[in-house]
Amino acid sequence: MARVVFASDLQRHTGAAEVQVAARCYRDLLAELCRRFPDLDPEQLDKMAVAIDGVIIHEPLLQQFGEDSELVFVPRIAGG
């Protein structure tokens, strides 16, 4: 199962620093996380980037990942 790591600001909604998920694509990941953690706002996740196996993806909607992947939600950094 893939491992999802939450930044501290998301941990207050999940109650966990990390979880294992069955999802294999980002869209399914969002659905699974929102189902497991009703306090988690999908719009909040949409505003974050996700690092998949160490590579930051700013537009992850169509991304797929493996069963041994690590996904880390990180706040997006605005450029100027």
PDB file of N, CA and C in Angstrom:
ATOM      1  N   MET A   1       0.828  -1.182   0.000  1.00  0.00           N
ATOM      2  CA  MET A   1       0.000   0.000   0.000  1.00  0.00           C
ATOM      3  C   MET A   1       0.873   1.246   0.000  1.00  0.00           C
ATOM      4  N   ALA A   2       0.418   2.259  -0.705  1.00  0.00           N
ATOM      5  CA  ALA A   2       1.149   3.521  -0.745  1.00  0.00           C
ATOM      6  C   ALA A   2       1.024   4.224   0.601  1.00  0.00           C
ATOM      7  N   ARG A   3       2.024   5.018   0.915  1.00  0.00           N
ATOM      8  CA  ARG A   3       2.050   5.733   2.192  1.00  0.00           C
ATOM      9  C   ARG A   3       1.844   7.219   1.928  1.00  0.00           C
ATOM     10  N   VAL A   4       0.923   7.836   2.667  1.00  0.00           N
ATOM     11  CA  VAL A   4       0.642   9.265   2.553  1.00  0.00           C
ATOM     12  C   VAL A   4       1.100   9.938   3.837  1.00  0.00           C
ATOM     13  N   VAL A   5       1.899  10.988   3.691  1.00  0.00           N
ATOM     14  CA  VAL A   5       2.403  11.753   4.830  1.00  0.00           C
ATOM     15  C   VAL A   5       1.734  13.119   4.806  1.00  0.00           C
ATOM     16  N   PHE A   6       1.187  13.524   5.950  1.00  0.00           N
ATOM     17  CA  PHE A   6       0.486  14.799   6.053  1.00  0.00           C
ATOM     18  C   PHE A   6       1.349  15.839   6.749  1.00  0.00           C
ATOM     19  N   ALA A   7       1.347  17.057   6.216  1.00  0.00           N
ATOM     20  CA  ALA A   7       1.973  18.186   6.891  1.00  0.00           C
ATOM     21  C   ALA A   7       1.197  18.464   8.172  1.00  0.00           C
ATOM     22  N   SER A   8       1.805  19.160   9.097  1.00  0.00           N
ATOM     23  CA  SER A   8       1.186  19.374  10.412  1.00  0.00           C
ATOM     24  C   SER A   8      -0.165  20.067  10.332  1.00  0.00           C
ATOM     25  N   ASP A   9      -0.357  20.963   9.373  1.00  0.00           N
ATOM     26  CA  ASP A   9      -1.644  21.647   9.283  1.00  0.00           C
ATOM     27  C   ASP A   9      -2.769  20.707   8.845  1.00  0.00           C
ATOM     28  N   LEU A  10      -2.450  19.616   8.166  1.00  0.00           N
ATOM     29  CA  LEU A  10      -3.470  18.629   7.787  1.00  0.00           C
ATOM     30  C   LEU A  10      -3.696  17.603   8.891  1.00  0.00           C
ATOM     31  N   GLN A  11      -2.716  17.409   9.749  1.00  0.00           N
ATOM     32  CA  GLN A  11      -2.824  16.396  10.798  1.00  0.00           C
ATOM     33  C   GLN A  11      -3.955  16.690  11.775  1.00  0.00           C
ATOM     34  N   ARG A  12      -4.318  17.948  11.935  1.00  0.00           N
ATOM     35  CA  ARG A  12      -5.435  18.262  12.837  1.00  0.00           C
ATOM     36  C   ARG A  12      -6.759  17.760  12.287  1.00  0.00           C
ATOM     37  N   HIS A  13      -6.828  17.537  10.961  1.00  0.00           N
ATOM     38  CA  HIS A  13      -8.036  17.008  10.331  1.00  0.00           C
ATOM     39  C   HIS A  13      -8.012  15.481  10.221  1.00  0.00           C
ATOM     40  N   THR A  14      -6.813  14.918  10.207  1.00  0.00           N
ATOM     41  CA  THR A  14      -6.690  13.471  10.026  1.00  0.00           C
ATOM     42  C   THR A  14      -6.425  12.739  11.341  1.00  0.00           C
ATOM     43  N   GLY A  15      -5.808  13.423  12.281  1.00  0.00           N
ATOM     44  CA  GLY A  15      -5.441  12.774  13.534  1.00  0.00           C
ATOM     45  C   GLY A  15      -4.249  11.840  13.374  1.00  0.00           C
ATOM     46  N   ALA A  16      -3.591  11.887  12.233  1.00  0.00           N
ATOM     47  CA  ALA A  16      -2.451  11.000  11.977  1.00  0.00           C
ATOM     48  C   ALA A  16      -1.408  11.742  11.149  1.00  0.00           C
ATOM     49  N   ALA A  17      -0.150  11.384  11.359  1.00  0.00           N
ATOM     50  CA  ALA A  17       0.936  11.969  10.577  1.00  0.00           C
ATOM     51  C   ALA A  17       1.071  11.280   9.223  1.00  0.00           C
ATOM     52  N   GLU A  18       0.668  10.005   9.166  1.00  0.00           N
ATOM     53  CA  GLU A  18       0.736   9.265   7.909  1.00  0.00           C
ATOM     54  C   GLU A  18      -0.266   8.119   7.922  1.00  0.00           C
ATOM     55  N   VAL A  19      -0.653   7.693   6.729  1.00  0.00           N
ATOM     56  CA  VAL A  19      -1.593   6.576   6.572  1.00  0.00           C
ATOM     57  C   VAL A  19      -1.194   5.758   5.349  1.00  0.00           C
ATOM     58  N   GLN A  20      -1.686   4.548   5.300  1.00  0.00           N
ATOM     59  CA  GLN A  20      -1.527   3.675   4.135  1.00  0.00           C
ATOM     60  C   GLN A  20      -2.819   3.756   3.327  1.00  0.00           C
ATOM     61  N   VAL A  21      -2.698   3.789   1.997  1.00  0.00           N
ATOM     62  CA  VAL A  21      -3.877   3.882   1.131  1.00  0.00           C
ATOM     63  C   VAL A  21      -3.825   2.821   0.040  1.00  0.00           C
ATOM     64  N   ALA A  22      -5.000   2.431  -0.417  1.00  0.00           N
ATOM     65  CA  ALA A  22      -5.103   1.452  -1.494  1.00  0.00           C
ATOM     66  C   ALA A  22      -5.106   2.117  -2.866  1.00  0.00           C
ATOM     67  N   ALA A  23      -5.384   3.409  -2.931  1.00  0.00           N
ATOM     68  CA  ALA A  23      -5.494   4.130  -4.205  1.00  0.00           C
ATOM     69  C   ALA A  23      -4.200   4.039  -5.010  1.00  0.00           C
ATOM     70  N   ARG A  24      -4.322   4.110  -6.333  1.00  0.00           N
ATOM     71  CA  ARG A  24      -3.165   4.075  -7.235  1.00  0.00           C
ATOM     72  C   ARG A  24      -3.118   5.277  -8.175  1.00  0.00           C
ATOM     73  N   CYS A  25      -4.116   6.173  -8.058  1.00  0.00           N
ATOM     74  CA  CYS A  25      -4.071   7.420  -8.823  1.00  0.00           C
ATOM     75  C   CYS A  25      -4.540   8.547  -7.907  1.00  0.00           C
ATOM     76  N   TYR A  26      -4.154   9.758  -8.238  1.00  0.00           N
ATOM     77  CA  TYR A  26      -4.409  10.891  -7.359  1.00  0.00           C
ATOM     78  C   TYR A  26      -5.899  11.124  -7.141  1.00  0.00           C
ATOM     79  N   ARG A  27      -6.667  11.015  -8.181  1.00  0.00           N
ATOM     80  CA  ARG A  27      -8.117  11.227  -8.061  1.00  0.00           C
ATOM     81  C   ARG A  27      -8.734  10.242  -7.066  1.00  0.00           C
ATOM     82  N   ASP A  28      -8.345   8.965  -7.151  1.00  0.00           N
ATOM     83  CA  ASP A  28      -8.829   7.958  -6.204  1.00  0.00           C
ATOM     84  C   ASP A  28      -8.290   8.214  -4.797  1.00  0.00           C
ATOM     85  N   LEU A  29      -7.069   8.729  -4.729  1.00  0.00           N
ATOM     86  CA  LEU A  29      -6.477   9.064  -3.434  1.00  0.00           C
ATOM     87  C   LEU A  29      -7.321  10.111  -2.713  1.00  0.00           C
ATOM     88  N   LEU A  30      -7.709  11.180  -3.422  1.00  0.00           N
ATOM     89  CA  LEU A  30      -8.536  12.212  -2.802  1.00  0.00           C
ATOM     90  C   LEU A  30      -9.845  11.635  -2.290  1.00  0.00           C
ATOM     91  N   ALA A  31     -10.477  10.795  -3.101  1.00  0.00           N
ATOM     92  CA  ALA A  31     -11.749  10.183  -2.696  1.00  0.00           C
ATOM     93  C   ALA A  31     -11.558   9.318  -1.447  1.00  0.00           C
ATOM     94  N   GLU A  32     -10.492   8.525  -1.422  1.00  0.00           N
ATOM     95  CA  GLU A  32     -10.243   7.657  -0.268  1.00  0.00           C
ATOM     96  C   GLU A  32      -9.960   8.467   0.992  1.00  0.00           C
ATOM     97  N   LEU A  33      -9.136   9.504   0.878  1.00  0.00           N
ATOM     98  CA  LEU A  33      -8.803  10.314   2.049  1.00  0.00           C
ATOM     99  C   LEU A  33     -10.029  11.049   2.594  1.00  0.00           C
ATOM    100  N   CYS A  34     -10.850  11.579   1.709  1.00  0.00           N
ATOM    101  CA  CYS A  34     -12.047  12.304   2.162  1.00  0.00           C
ATOM    102  C   CYS A  34     -13.075  11.349   2.772  1.00  0.00           C
ATOM    103  N   ARG A  35     -13.099  10.134   2.306  1.00  0.00           N
ATOM    104  CA  ARG A  35     -13.993   9.121   2.875  1.00  0.00           C
ATOM    105  C   ARG A  35     -13.508   8.711   4.275  1.00  0.00           C
ATOM    106  N   ARG A  36     -12.202   8.554   4.419  1.00  0.00           N
ATOM    107  CA  ARG A  36     -11.631   8.131   5.698  1.00  0.00           C
ATOM    108  C   ARG A  36     -11.600   9.252   6.732  1.00  0.00           C
ATOM    109  N   PHE A  37     -11.435  10.473   6.255  1.00  0.00           N
ATOM    110  CA  PHE A  37     -11.310  11.629   7.146  1.00  0.00           C
ATOM    111  C   PHE A  37     -12.330  12.687   6.764  1.00  0.00           C
ATOM    112  N   PRO A  38     -13.545  12.601   7.278  1.00  0.00           N
ATOM    113  CA  PRO A  38     -14.613  13.539   6.902  1.00  0.00           C
ATOM    114  C   PRO A  38     -14.283  15.008   7.200  1.00  0.00           C
ATOM    115  N   ASP A  39     -13.399  15.263   8.161  1.00  0.00           N
ATOM    116  CA  ASP A  39     -13.025  16.645   8.467  1.00  0.00           C
ATOM    117  C   ASP A  39     -12.040  17.218   7.455  1.00  0.00           C
ATOM    118  N   LEU A  40     -11.499  16.390   6.616  1.00  0.00           N
ATOM    119  CA  LEU A  40     -10.534  16.824   5.616  1.00  0.00           C
ATOM    120  C   LEU A  40     -11.282  17.459   4.446  1.00  0.00           C
ATOM    121  N   ASP A  41     -10.941  18.680   4.124  1.00  0.00           N
ATOM    122  CA  ASP A  41     -11.612  19.433   3.068  1.00  0.00           C
ATOM    123  C   ASP A  41     -10.908  19.173   1.735  1.00  0.00           C
ATOM    124  N   PRO A  42     -11.613  18.636   0.746  1.00  0.00           N
ATOM    125  CA  PRO A  42     -10.971  18.370  -0.551  1.00  0.00           C
ATOM    126  C   PRO A  42     -10.411  19.633  -1.202  1.00  0.00           C
ATOM    127  N   GLU A  43     -11.033  20.767  -0.946  1.00  0.00           N
ATOM    128  CA  GLU A  43     -10.519  22.024  -1.506  1.00  0.00           C
ATOM    129  C   GLU A  43      -9.175  22.383  -0.891  1.00  0.00           C
ATOM    130  N   GLN A  44      -8.992  22.036   0.375  1.00  0.00           N
ATOM    131  CA  GLN A  44      -7.714  22.289   1.024  1.00  0.00           C
ATOM    132  C   GLN A  44      -6.612  21.454   0.372  1.00  0.00           C
ATOM    133  N   LEU A  45      -6.926  20.199   0.051  1.00  0.00           N
ATOM    134  CA  LEU A  45      -5.944  19.345  -0.619  1.00  0.00           C
ATOM    135  C   LEU A  45      -5.647  19.844  -2.022  1.00  0.00           C
ATOM    136  N   ASP A  46      -6.657  20.384  -2.707  1.00  0.00           N
ATOM    137  CA  ASP A  46      -6.450  20.914  -4.061  1.00  0.00           C
ATOM    138  C   ASP A  46      -5.494  22.098  -4.071  1.00  0.00           C
ATOM    139  N   LYS A  47      -5.399  22.800  -2.965  1.00  0.00           N
ATOM    140  CA  LYS A  47      -4.531  23.970  -2.880  1.00  0.00           C
ATOM    141  C   LYS A  47      -3.094  23.601  -2.525  1.00  0.00           C
ATOM    142  N   MET A  48      -2.842  22.307  -2.352  1.00  0.00           N
ATOM    143  CA  MET A  48      -1.513  21.856  -1.972  1.00  0.00           C
ATOM    144  C   MET A  48      -0.845  21.121  -3.139  1.00  0.00           C
ATOM    145  N   ALA A  49       0.463  21.142  -3.129  1.00  0.00           N
ATOM    146  CA  ALA A  49       1.219  20.314  -4.060  1.00  0.00           C
ATOM    147  C   ALA A  49       1.415  18.963  -3.381  1.00  0.00           C
ATOM    148  N   VAL A  50       1.756  17.975  -4.163  1.00  0.00           N
ATOM    149  CA  VAL A  50       2.036  16.666  -3.587  1.00  0.00           C
ATOM    150  C   VAL A  50       3.373  16.183  -4.143  1.00  0.00           C
ATOM    151  N   ALA A  51       4.189  15.647  -3.262  1.00  0.00           N
ATOM    152  CA  ALA A  51       5.446  15.042  -3.686  1.00  0.00           C
ATOM    153  C   ALA A  51       5.197  13.540  -3.778  1.00  0.00           C
ATOM    154  N   ILE A  52       5.429  12.997  -4.960  1.00  0.00           N
ATOM    155  CA  ILE A  52       5.267  11.563  -5.175  1.00  0.00           C
ATOM    156  C   ILE A  52       6.655  10.984  -5.373  1.00  0.00           C
ATOM    157  N   ASP A  53       7.056  10.161  -4.430  1.00  0.00           N
ATOM    158  CA  ASP A  53       8.398   9.567  -4.451  1.00  0.00           C
ATOM    159  C   ASP A  53       9.485  10.620  -4.602  1.00  0.00           C
ATOM    160  N   GLY A  54       9.302  11.757  -3.889  1.00  0.00           N
ATOM    161  CA  GLY A  54      10.319  12.802  -3.864  1.00  0.00           C
ATOM    162  C   GLY A  54      10.236  13.833  -4.972  1.00  0.00           C
ATOM    163  N   VAL A  55       9.308  13.690  -5.899  1.00  0.00           N
ATOM    164  CA  VAL A  55       9.160  14.647  -6.996  1.00  0.00           C
ATOM    165  C   VAL A  55       7.893  15.460  -6.750  1.00  0.00           C
ATOM    166  N   ILE A  56       8.056  16.789  -6.630  1.00  0.00           N
ATOM    167  CA  ILE A  56       6.904  17.647  -6.359  1.00  0.00           C
ATOM    168  C   ILE A  56       6.084  17.819  -7.635  1.00  0.00           C
ATOM    169  N   ILE A  57       4.795  17.539  -7.514  1.00  0.00           N
ATOM    170  CA  ILE A  57       3.854  17.651  -8.625  1.00  0.00           C
ATOM    171  C   ILE A  57       2.868  18.762  -8.265  1.00  0.00           C
ATOM    172  N   HIS A  58       2.831  19.835  -9.060  1.00  0.00           N
ATOM    173  CA  HIS A  58       1.955  20.962  -8.753  1.00  0.00           C
ATOM    174  C   HIS A  58       0.536  20.746  -9.276  1.00  0.00           C
ATOM    175  N   GLU A  59       0.373  19.976 -10.320  1.00  0.00           N
ATOM    176  CA  GLU A  59      -0.944  19.673 -10.888  1.00  0.00           C
ATOM    177  C   GLU A  59      -1.088  18.150 -10.950  1.00  0.00           C
ATOM    178  N   PRO A  60      -1.404  17.508  -9.819  1.00  0.00           N
ATOM    179  CA  PRO A  60      -1.341  16.047  -9.734  1.00  0.00           C
ATOM    180  C   PRO A  60      -2.589  15.284 -10.168  1.00  0.00           C
ATOM    181  N   LEU A  61      -3.632  15.950 -10.640  1.00  0.00           N
ATOM    182  CA  LEU A  61      -4.929  15.311 -10.831  1.00  0.00           C
ATOM    183  C   LEU A  61      -4.866  14.003 -11.627  1.00  0.00           C
ATOM    184  N   LEU A  62      -4.032  13.910 -12.646  1.00  0.00           N
ATOM    185  CA  LEU A  62      -3.973  12.708 -13.479  1.00  0.00           C
ATOM    186  C   LEU A  62      -2.798  11.789 -13.135  1.00  0.00           C
ATOM    187  N   GLN A  63      -2.084  12.099 -12.055  1.00  0.00           N
ATOM    188  CA  GLN A  63      -0.908  11.312 -11.693  1.00  0.00           C
ATOM    189  C   GLN A  63      -1.279   9.935 -11.160  1.00  0.00           C
ATOM    190  N   GLN A  64      -0.469   8.959 -11.542  1.00  0.00           N
ATOM    191  CA  GLN A  64      -0.597   7.614 -11.004  1.00  0.00           C
ATOM    192  C   GLN A  64       0.664   7.312 -10.204  1.00  0.00           C
ATOM    193  N   PHE A  65       0.559   6.343  -9.300  1.00  0.00           N
ATOM    194  CA  PHE A  65       1.702   5.986  -8.462  1.00  0.00           C
ATOM    195  C   PHE A  65       1.604   4.519  -8.098  1.00  0.00           C
ATOM    196  N   GLY A  66       2.710   3.977  -7.635  1.00  0.00           N
ATOM    197  CA  GLY A  66       2.782   2.554  -7.321  1.00  0.00           C
ATOM    198  C   GLY A  66       2.349   2.238  -5.907  1.00  0.00           C
ATOM    199  N   GLU A  67       2.207   0.950  -5.647  1.00  0.00           N
ATOM    200  CA  GLU A  67       1.758   0.517  -4.320  1.00  0.00           C
ATOM    201  C   GLU A  67       2.803   0.751  -3.240  1.00  0.00           C
ATOM    202  N   ASP A  68       4.056   0.974  -3.635  1.00  0.00           N
ATOM    203  CA  ASP A  68       5.101   1.244  -2.649  1.00  0.00           C
ATOM    204  C   ASP A  68       5.529   2.715  -2.649  1.00  0.00           C
ATOM    205  N   SER A  69       4.720   3.574  -3.254  1.00  0.00           N
ATOM    206  CA  SER A  69       5.044   5.000  -3.345  1.00  0.00           C
ATOM    207  C   SER A  69       4.829   5.716  -2.019  1.00  0.00           C
ATOM    208  N   GLU A  70       5.522   6.834  -1.882  1.00  0.00           N
ATOM    209  CA  GLU A  70       5.317   7.732  -0.756  1.00  0.00           C
ATOM    210  C   GLU A  70       4.798   9.049  -1.311  1.00  0.00           C
ATOM    211  N   LEU A  71       3.686   9.518  -0.755  1.00  0.00           N
ATOM    212  CA  LEU A  71       3.087  10.787  -1.168  1.00  0.00           C
ATOM    213  C   LEU A  71       3.091  11.734   0.018  1.00  0.00           C
ATOM    214  N   VAL A  72       3.580  12.946  -0.212  1.00  0.00           N
ATOM    215  CA  VAL A  72       3.662  13.931   0.857  1.00  0.00           C
ATOM    216  C   VAL A  72       2.940  15.188   0.393  1.00  0.00           C
ATOM    217  N   PHE A  73       1.921  15.605   1.137  1.00  0.00           N
ATOM    218  CA  PHE A  73       1.215  16.840   0.829  1.00  0.00           C
ATOM    219  C   PHE A  73       2.005  17.994   1.408  1.00  0.00           C
ATOM    220  N   VAL A  74       2.317  18.995   0.558  1.00  0.00           N
ATOM    221  CA  VAL A  74       3.087  20.151   0.971  1.00  0.00           C
ATOM    222  C   VAL A  74       2.399  21.426   0.495  1.00  0.00           C
ATOM    223  N   PRO A  75       2.488  22.500   1.278  1.00  0.00           N
ATOM    224  CA  PRO A  75       1.900  23.766   0.826  1.00  0.00           C
ATOM    225  C   PRO A  75       2.598  24.257  -0.432  1.00  0.00           C
ATOM    226  N   ARG A  76       1.829  24.808  -1.358  1.00  0.00           N
ATOM    227  CA  ARG A  76       2.426  25.376  -2.572  1.00  0.00           C
ATOM    228  C   ARG A  76       3.124  26.672  -2.234  1.00  0.00           C
ATOM    229  N   ILE A  77       4.225  26.913  -2.913  1.00  0.00           N
ATOM    230  CA  ILE A  77       4.996  28.133  -2.715  1.00  0.00           C
ATOM    231  C   ILE A  77       4.705  29.048  -3.900  1.00  0.00           C
ATOM    232  N   ALA A  78       4.240  30.234  -3.598  1.00  0.00           N
ATOM    233  CA  ALA A  78       3.927  31.205  -4.659  1.00  0.00           C
ATOM    234  C   ALA A  78       5.204  31.838  -5.174  1.00  0.00           C
ATOM    235  N   GLY A  79       5.275  31.980  -6.473  1.00  0.00           N
ATOM    236  CA  GLY A  79       6.427  32.633  -7.089  1.00  0.00           C
ATOM    237  C   GLY A  79       6.099  34.081  -7.409  1.00  0.00           C
ATOM    238  N   GLY A  80       7.101  34.830  -7.693  1.00  0.00           N
ATOM    239  CA  GLY A  80       6.813  36.239  -7.950  1.00  0.00           C
ATOM    240  C   GLY A  80       7.660  36.846  -8.951  1.00  0.00           C
TER     241      GLY A  80
END
